[in-house]
């Protein structure tokens, strides 16, 4: 079977539609590009100042063109560069259709903790707080558990990156929507059961009549 | 026309111990490395630095952090320079984390005469602690106050002798913002050209915001 990250990336790629403007977080979210249908017209925004980001450029990198993770990238025809105020104007102003980002914790109110573990890991929020507030749709991609402990919680215990902004969570086991009533299980991975997903989720899942299956 | 080109030595004379220094750059891309190296060489310390991040080891303002010249950093992200996190943990360096879009707007407000900005970013998080929440047409926003600095150091890909700046690729980032928000603005030019050689329509930072020009590598 594929590893968890591959499963998540492949499923997350299906969330993107023709014409979408998309911002991908560094790491796991970026892996989904390998599974995109090349026929789709998708424009990637990078918050350091690009609309129309291409792929990582290893052969002939331009030292003046990086993505938000610091990797050298190329751009597609029609791309444009801008300053950080414009970039976050685009983000906060609702001009980004989808943001896909990772998480330390997500809770049933749709709140996200992704930027700080006090005393241990303090990278900072970077652009995440603005992205989660501004994007039309917020998708969290994460492994379902960390070292066996649930990451999908009743209530986040870590400092919040945003309160009640996550729309959908994709893990290697499940696709879960955050609704005003709580977590709704939309799909399960073909290798698992609803019972197993529930046992690895801190919050109680709402199980609709139909739960889809993904691979 | 005022001659804005000065030597790196003269430029460094303008930066004092204890100053607040804004800088352009995103993980060091767009940061004026020659000026940063000069600050390190002169050991101008006790600085408060304001910019997107603290660079990465060997690049950008990480060199100021490594030389223990920074008292406080107001930034959105420190993950690419682990040393900042270590010094923050040991209490040697104070870090104020600001959401990236909010940081950009606070600097813009400082530079362009605004009393602050209203943003939904950070509501109901630790970022909101101690800040005023203002409701406009039924929607809540955080009041975020302007930021200014004594000195801003920016990096231009092409600079003309009047201080007009053009930025390549993603080097623009915070450069045009900090260029407006400091008492003294120094641009490090990768390439210096005569007035008129940058098409007026391609000027990204108007020269009126720039006080001094130094050459990358300190070639003058």
mmCIF file of C-alpha atoms in Angstrom, chain B:
data_model
loop_
_atom_site.group_PDB
_atom_site.id
_atom_site.type_symbol
_atom_site.label_atom_id
_atom_site.label_comp_id
_atom_site.label_asym_id
_atom_site.label_seq_id
_atom_site.Cartn_x
_atom_site.Cartn_y
_atom_site.Cartn_z
ATOM 1 C CA UNK B 1 19.738 66.717 -8.222
ATOM 2 C CA UNK B 2 21.066 65.384 -4.938
ATOM 3 C CA UNK B 3 23.791 62.788 -5.356
ATOM 4 C CA UNK B 4 22.488 59.804 -3.444
ATOM 5 C CA UNK B 5 25.361 57.432 -4.129
ATOM 6 C CA UNK B 6 27.522 56.974 -1.044
ATOM 7 C CA UNK B 7 30.149 54.491 0.055
ATOM 8 C CA UNK B 8 29.196 51.528 2.168
ATOM 9 C CA UNK B 9 31.261 53.098 4.987
ATOM 10 C CA UNK B 10 29.192 56.295 4.886
ATOM 11 C CA UNK B 11 26.009 54.240 4.781
ATOM 12 C CA UNK B 12 27.024 52.273 7.852
ATOM 13 C CA UNK B 13 27.682 55.554 9.693
ATOM 14 C CA UNK B 14 23.927 56.162 9.400
ATOM 15 C CA UNK B 15 23.033 53.019 11.346
ATOM 16 C CA UNK B 16 23.447 53.329 15.111
ATOM 17 C CA UNK B 17 23.571 50.977 18.039
ATOM 18 C CA UNK B 18 20.054 50.453 19.360
ATOM 19 C CA UNK B 19 18.346 51.445 16.103
ATOM 20 C CA UNK B 20 15.198 49.885 14.727
ATOM 21 C CA UNK B 21 16.084 48.581 11.279
ATOM 22 C CA UNK B 22 13.593 47.444 8.657
ATOM 23 C CA UNK B 23 14.780 45.269 5.808
ATOM 24 C CA UNK B 24 13.498 43.762 2.623
ATOM 25 C CA UNK B 25 13.845 40.094 1.822
ATOM 26 C CA UNK B 26 12.075 36.774 1.988
ATOM 27 C CA UNK B 27 14.352 34.069 3.384
ATOM 28 C CA UNK B 28 17.140 36.395 2.348
ATOM 29 C CA UNK B 29 16.008 36.832 -1.273
ATOM 30 C CA UNK B 30 15.872 40.602 -1.729
ATOM 31 C CA UNK B 31 17.942 41.415 1.359
ATOM 32 C CA UNK B 32 20.875 43.813 0.863
ATOM 33 C CA UNK B 33 23.706 41.469 1.822
ATOM 34 C CA UNK B 34 26.513 44.030 1.542
ATOM 35 C CA UNK B 35 24.858 46.316 4.094
ATOM 36 C CA UNK B 36 24.107 43.363 6.379
ATOM 37 C CA UNK B 37 27.746 42.238 6.157
ATOM 38 C CA UNK B 38 28.831 45.780 6.987
ATOM 39 C CA UNK B 39 26.639 45.903 10.097
ATOM 40 C CA UNK B 40 28.192 42.621 11.204
ATOM 41 C CA UNK B 41 31.723 43.888 10.537
ATOM 42 C CA UNK B 42 31.068 47.097 12.486
ATOM 43 C CA UNK B 43 29.234 45.183 15.227
ATOM 44 C CA UNK B 44 26.358 47.670 15.281
ATOM 45 C CA UNK B 45 24.239 45.985 17.933
ATOM 46 C CA UNK B 46 21.251 46.099 20.225
ATOM 47 C CA UNK B 47 19.088 46.319 17.114
ATOM 48 C CA UNK B 48 15.366 45.847 16.732
ATOM 49 C CA UNK B 49 14.838 44.347 13.297
ATOM 50 C CA UNK B 50 11.558 44.342 11.371
ATOM 51 C CA UNK B 51 11.068 42.205 8.299
ATOM 52 C CA UNK B 52 9.435 39.044 7.031
ATOM 53 C CA UNK B 53 11.745 36.434 8.566
ATOM 54 C CA UNK B 54 15.245 36.074 9.978
ATOM 55 C CA UNK B 55 16.713 34.614 6.800
ATOM 56 C CA UNK B 56 18.437 31.276 6.678
ATOM 57 C CA UNK B 57 21.900 30.354 7.934
ATOM 58 C CA UNK B 58 24.491 32.363 6.002
ATOM 59 C CA UNK B 59 21.906 34.443 4.154
ATOM 60 C CA UNK B 60 20.095 37.690 4.935
ATOM 61 C CA UNK B 61 19.657 38.992 8.468
ATOM 62 C CA UNK B 62 20.508 35.575 9.935
ATOM 63 C CA UNK B 63 24.040 36.992 9.982
ATOM 64 C CA UNK B 64 22.921 39.720 12.407
ATOM 65 C CA UNK B 65 21.292 37.092 14.608
ATOM 66 C CA UNK B 66 24.397 34.888 14.509
ATOM 67 C CA UNK B 67 26.596 37.851 15.511
ATOM 68 C CA UNK B 68 24.271 38.558 18.478
ATOM 69 C CA UNK B 69 23.480 42.032 17.216
ATOM 70 C CA UNK B 70 19.705 41.705 17.495
ATOM 71 C CA UNK B 71 17.791 42.541 20.657
ATOM 72 C CA UNK B 72 14.330 42.082 19.206
ATOM 73 C CA UNK B 73 12.912 40.738 15.946
ATOM 74 C CA UNK B 74 9.433 41.643 14.696
ATOM 75 C CA UNK B 75 8.838 39.025 12.000
ATOM 76 C CA UNK B 76 6.252 36.569 10.690
ATOM 77 C CA UNK B 77 8.387 33.461 10.636
ATOM 78 C CA UNK B 78 11.646 32.200 12.139
ATOM 79 C CA UNK B 79 11.526 28.568 11.010
ATOM 80 C CA UNK B 80 14.149 28.919 8.265
ATOM 81 C CA UNK B 81 16.762 30.165 10.740
ATOM 82 C CA UNK B 82 16.840 27.727 13.671
ATOM 83 C CA UNK B 83 19.320 29.905 15.597
ATOM 84 C CA UNK B 84 16.613 32.543 16.124
ATOM 85 C CA UNK B 85 14.439 29.940 17.827
ATOM 86 C CA UNK B 86 17.319 28.810 20.039
ATOM 87 C CA UNK B 87 18.109 32.378 21.146
ATOM 88 C CA UNK B 88 14.408 33.059 21.681
ATOM 89 C CA UNK B 89 14.215 29.975 23.885
ATOM 90 C CA UNK B 90 17.221 31.029 25.944
ATOM 91 C CA UNK B 91 15.839 34.540 26.356
ATOM 92 C CA UNK B 92 18.712 36.210 24.500
ATOM 93 C CA UNK B 93 16.467 37.445 21.713
ATOM 94 C CA UNK B 94 12.920 38.732 21.929
ATOM 95 C CA UNK B 95 10.693 37.693 19.040
ATOM 96 C CA UNK B 96 7.328 39.269 18.223
ATOM 97 C CA UNK B 97 5.535 37.088 15.701
ATOM 98 C CA UNK B 98 3.154 38.963 13.400
ATOM 99 C CA UNK B 99 1.021 37.379 10.663
ATOM 100 C CA UNK B 100 2.725 38.080 7.350
ATOM 101 C CA UNK B 101 -0.117 40.048 5.787
ATOM 102 C CA UNK B 102 -0.576 42.051 8.964
ATOM 103 C CA UNK B 103 3.145 42.804 9.108
ATOM 104 C CA UNK B 104 3.060 44.068 5.519
ATOM 105 C CA UNK B 105 0.095 46.326 6.272
ATOM 106 C CA UNK B 106 1.496 47.623 9.566
ATOM 107 C CA UNK B 107 4.647 48.679 7.719
ATOM 108 C CA UNK B 108 2.602 50.162 4.878
ATOM 109 C CA UNK B 109 0.519 52.085 7.424
ATOM 110 C CA UNK B 110 3.689 53.378 9.066
ATOM 111 C CA UNK B 111 5.036 54.515 5.742
ATOM 112 C CA UNK B 112 1.921 56.055 4.305
ATOM 113 C CA UNK B 113 0.482 58.101 7.127
ATOM 114 C CA UNK B 114 -2.225 55.761 8.377
ATOM 115 C CA UNK B 115 -3.079 55.333 12.046
ATOM 116 C CA UNK B 116 -3.320 51.580 11.698
ATOM 117 C CA UNK B 117 -5.236 48.985 9.765
ATOM 118 C CA UNK B 118 -8.263 46.798 10.468
ATOM 119 C CA UNK B 119 -7.819 43.113 9.631
ATOM 120 C CA UNK B 120 -9.773 39.955 10.383
ATOM 121 C CA UNK B 121 -6.488 38.026 10.562
ATOM 122 C CA UNK B 122 -5.647 36.889 14.072
ATOM 123 C CA UNK B 123 -9.112 37.309 15.590
ATOM 124 C CA UNK B 124 -9.680 34.777 18.389
ATOM 125 C CA UNK B 125 -5.993 33.867 18.500
ATOM 126 C CA UNK B 126 -3.062 34.927 20.674
ATOM 127 C CA UNK B 127 -2.324 37.632 18.114
ATOM 128 C CA UNK B 128 -5.450 39.457 19.299
ATOM 129 C CA UNK B 129 -4.384 39.591 22.940
ATOM 130 C CA UNK B 130 -4.297 43.175 24.171
ATOM 131 C CA UNK B 131 -5.576 44.578 20.892
ATOM 132 C CA UNK B 132 -8.741 46.496 20.203
ATOM 133 C CA UNK B 133 -11.488 44.703 18.246
ATOM 134 C CA UNK B 134 -13.472 47.099 16.068
ATOM 135 C CA UNK B 135 -16.787 46.215 14.432
ATOM 136 C CA UNK B 136 -17.463 47.698 11.008
ATOM 137 C CA UNK B 137 -20.814 46.975 9.343
ATOM 138 C CA UNK B 138 -21.280 43.991 11.615
ATOM 139 C CA UNK B 139 -17.855 42.431 10.944
ATOM 140 C CA UNK B 140 -15.105 42.257 13.525
ATOM 141 C CA UNK B 141 -11.568 43.373 12.849
ATOM 142 C CA UNK B 142 -8.387 43.733 14.856
ATOM 143 C CA UNK B 143 -6.846 47.153 15.065
ATOM 144 C CA UNK B 144 -3.194 46.724 14.137
ATOM 145 C CA UNK B 145 -0.942 49.695 14.663
ATOM 146 C CA UNK B 146 1.653 51.118 12.294
ATOM 147 C CA UNK B 147 5.339 50.236 12.403
ATOM 148 C CA UNK B 148 8.204 52.568 11.624
ATOM 149 C CA UNK B 149 11.975 52.356 11.831
ATOM 150 C CA UNK B 150 15.026 54.572 12.109
ATOM 151 C CA UNK B 151 16.584 52.992 9.051
ATOM 152 C CA UNK B 152 15.318 50.801 6.220
ATOM 153 C CA UNK B 153 17.738 48.788 4.126
ATOM 154 C CA UNK B 154 16.454 47.564 0.803
ATOM 155 C CA UNK B 155 17.876 45.819 -2.223
ATOM 156 C CA UNK B 156 17.141 46.866 -5.780
ATOM 157 C CA UNK B 157 17.961 44.857 -8.884
ATOM 158 C CA UNK B 158 18.230 48.026 -10.958
ATOM 159 C CA UNK B 159 18.471 51.441 -9.301
ATOM 160 C CA UNK B 160 18.873 54.750 -11.095
ATOM 161 C CA UNK B 161 20.883 57.617 -9.656
ATOM 162 C CA UNK B 162 17.707 59.358 -8.429
ATOM 163 C CA UNK B 163 16.860 56.297 -6.315
ATOM 164 C CA UNK B 164 14.124 54.846 -8.492
ATOM 165 C CA UNK B 165 14.065 51.085 -7.957
ATOM 166 C CA UNK B 166 13.162 48.082 -10.069
ATOM 167 C CA UNK B 167 13.037 44.620 -8.472
ATOM 168 C CA UNK B 168 13.603 41.310 -10.229
ATOM 169 C CA UNK B 169 11.324 38.345 -9.636
ATOM 170 C CA UNK B 170 10.418 37.679 -6.028
ATOM 171 C CA UNK B 171 13.045 40.049 -4.597
ATOM 172 C CA UNK B 172 10.339 42.715 -4.295
ATOM 173 C CA UNK B 173 8.477 41.260 -1.276
ATOM 174 C CA UNK B 174 8.824 43.707 1.662
ATOM 175 C CA UNK B 175 11.290 46.065 -0.059
ATOM 176 C CA UNK B 176 8.808 48.642 -1.413
ATOM 177 C CA UNK B 177 6.953 48.624 1.925
ATOM 178 C CA UNK B 178 9.901 49.231 4.229
ATOM 179 C CA UNK B 179 11.204 51.850 1.767
ATOM 180 C CA UNK B 180 8.371 54.115 2.880
ATOM 181 C CA UNK B 181 8.435 53.474 6.616
ATOM 182 C CA UNK B 182 11.831 54.639 7.898
ATOM 183 C CA UNK B 183 13.523 57.963 8.598
ATOM 184 C CA UNK B 184 16.559 56.956 6.539
ATOM 185 C CA UNK B 185 16.272 54.631 3.546
ATOM 186 C CA UNK B 186 19.330 53.039 1.976
ATOM 187 C CA UNK B 187 19.057 50.991 -1.197
ATOM 188 C CA UNK B 188 21.737 48.530 -2.183
ATOM 189 C CA UNK B 189 21.912 48.461 -5.966
ATOM 190 C CA UNK B 190 22.745 45.285 -7.784
ATOM 191 C CA UNK B 191 23.053 47.496 -10.864
ATOM 192 C CA UNK B 192 23.180 51.308 -10.883
ATOM 193 C CA UNK B 193 22.067 53.161 -14.007
ATOM 194 C CA UNK B 194 21.684 56.782 -15.082
ATOM 195 C CA UNK B 195 18.421 58.667 -14.582
ATOM 196 C CA UNK B 196 16.089 57.827 -17.426
ATOM 197 C CA UNK B 197 17.408 54.327 -17.981
ATOM 198 C CA UNK B 198 14.566 52.771 -16.034
ATOM 199 C CA UNK B 199 11.317 53.286 -17.918
ATOM 200 C CA UNK B 200 9.201 55.507 -15.588
ATOM 201 C CA UNK B 201 6.399 52.984 -15.977
ATOM 202 C CA UNK B 202 8.620 50.225 -14.601
ATOM 203 C CA UNK B 203 9.664 52.048 -11.426
ATOM 204 C CA UNK B 204 8.444 50.019 -8.452
ATOM 205 C CA UNK B 205 9.741 52.211 -5.640
ATOM 206 C CA UNK B 206 9.739 55.937 -6.400
ATOM 207 C CA UNK B 207 13.140 57.514 -5.841
ATOM 208 C CA UNK B 208 11.628 60.112 -3.538
ATOM 209 C CA UNK B 209 11.447 57.417 -0.849
ATOM 210 C CA UNK B 210 15.136 56.566 -1.150
ATOM 211 C CA UNK B 211 17.751 58.699 0.630
ATOM 212 C CA UNK B 212 20.968 56.907 -0.229
ATOM 213 C CA UNK B 213 22.326 54.387 -2.690
ATOM 214 C CA UNK B 214 25.183 51.960 -2.127
ATOM 215 C CA UNK B 215 26.542 49.454 -4.590
ATOM 216 C CA UNK B 216 26.213 45.761 -4.003
ATOM 217 C CA UNK B 217 29.642 44.440 -3.093
ATOM 218 C CA UNK B 218 30.686 47.958 -2.019
ATOM 219 C CA UNK B 219 32.436 48.563 -5.346
ATOM 220 C CA UNK B 220 32.758 52.340 -4.900
#
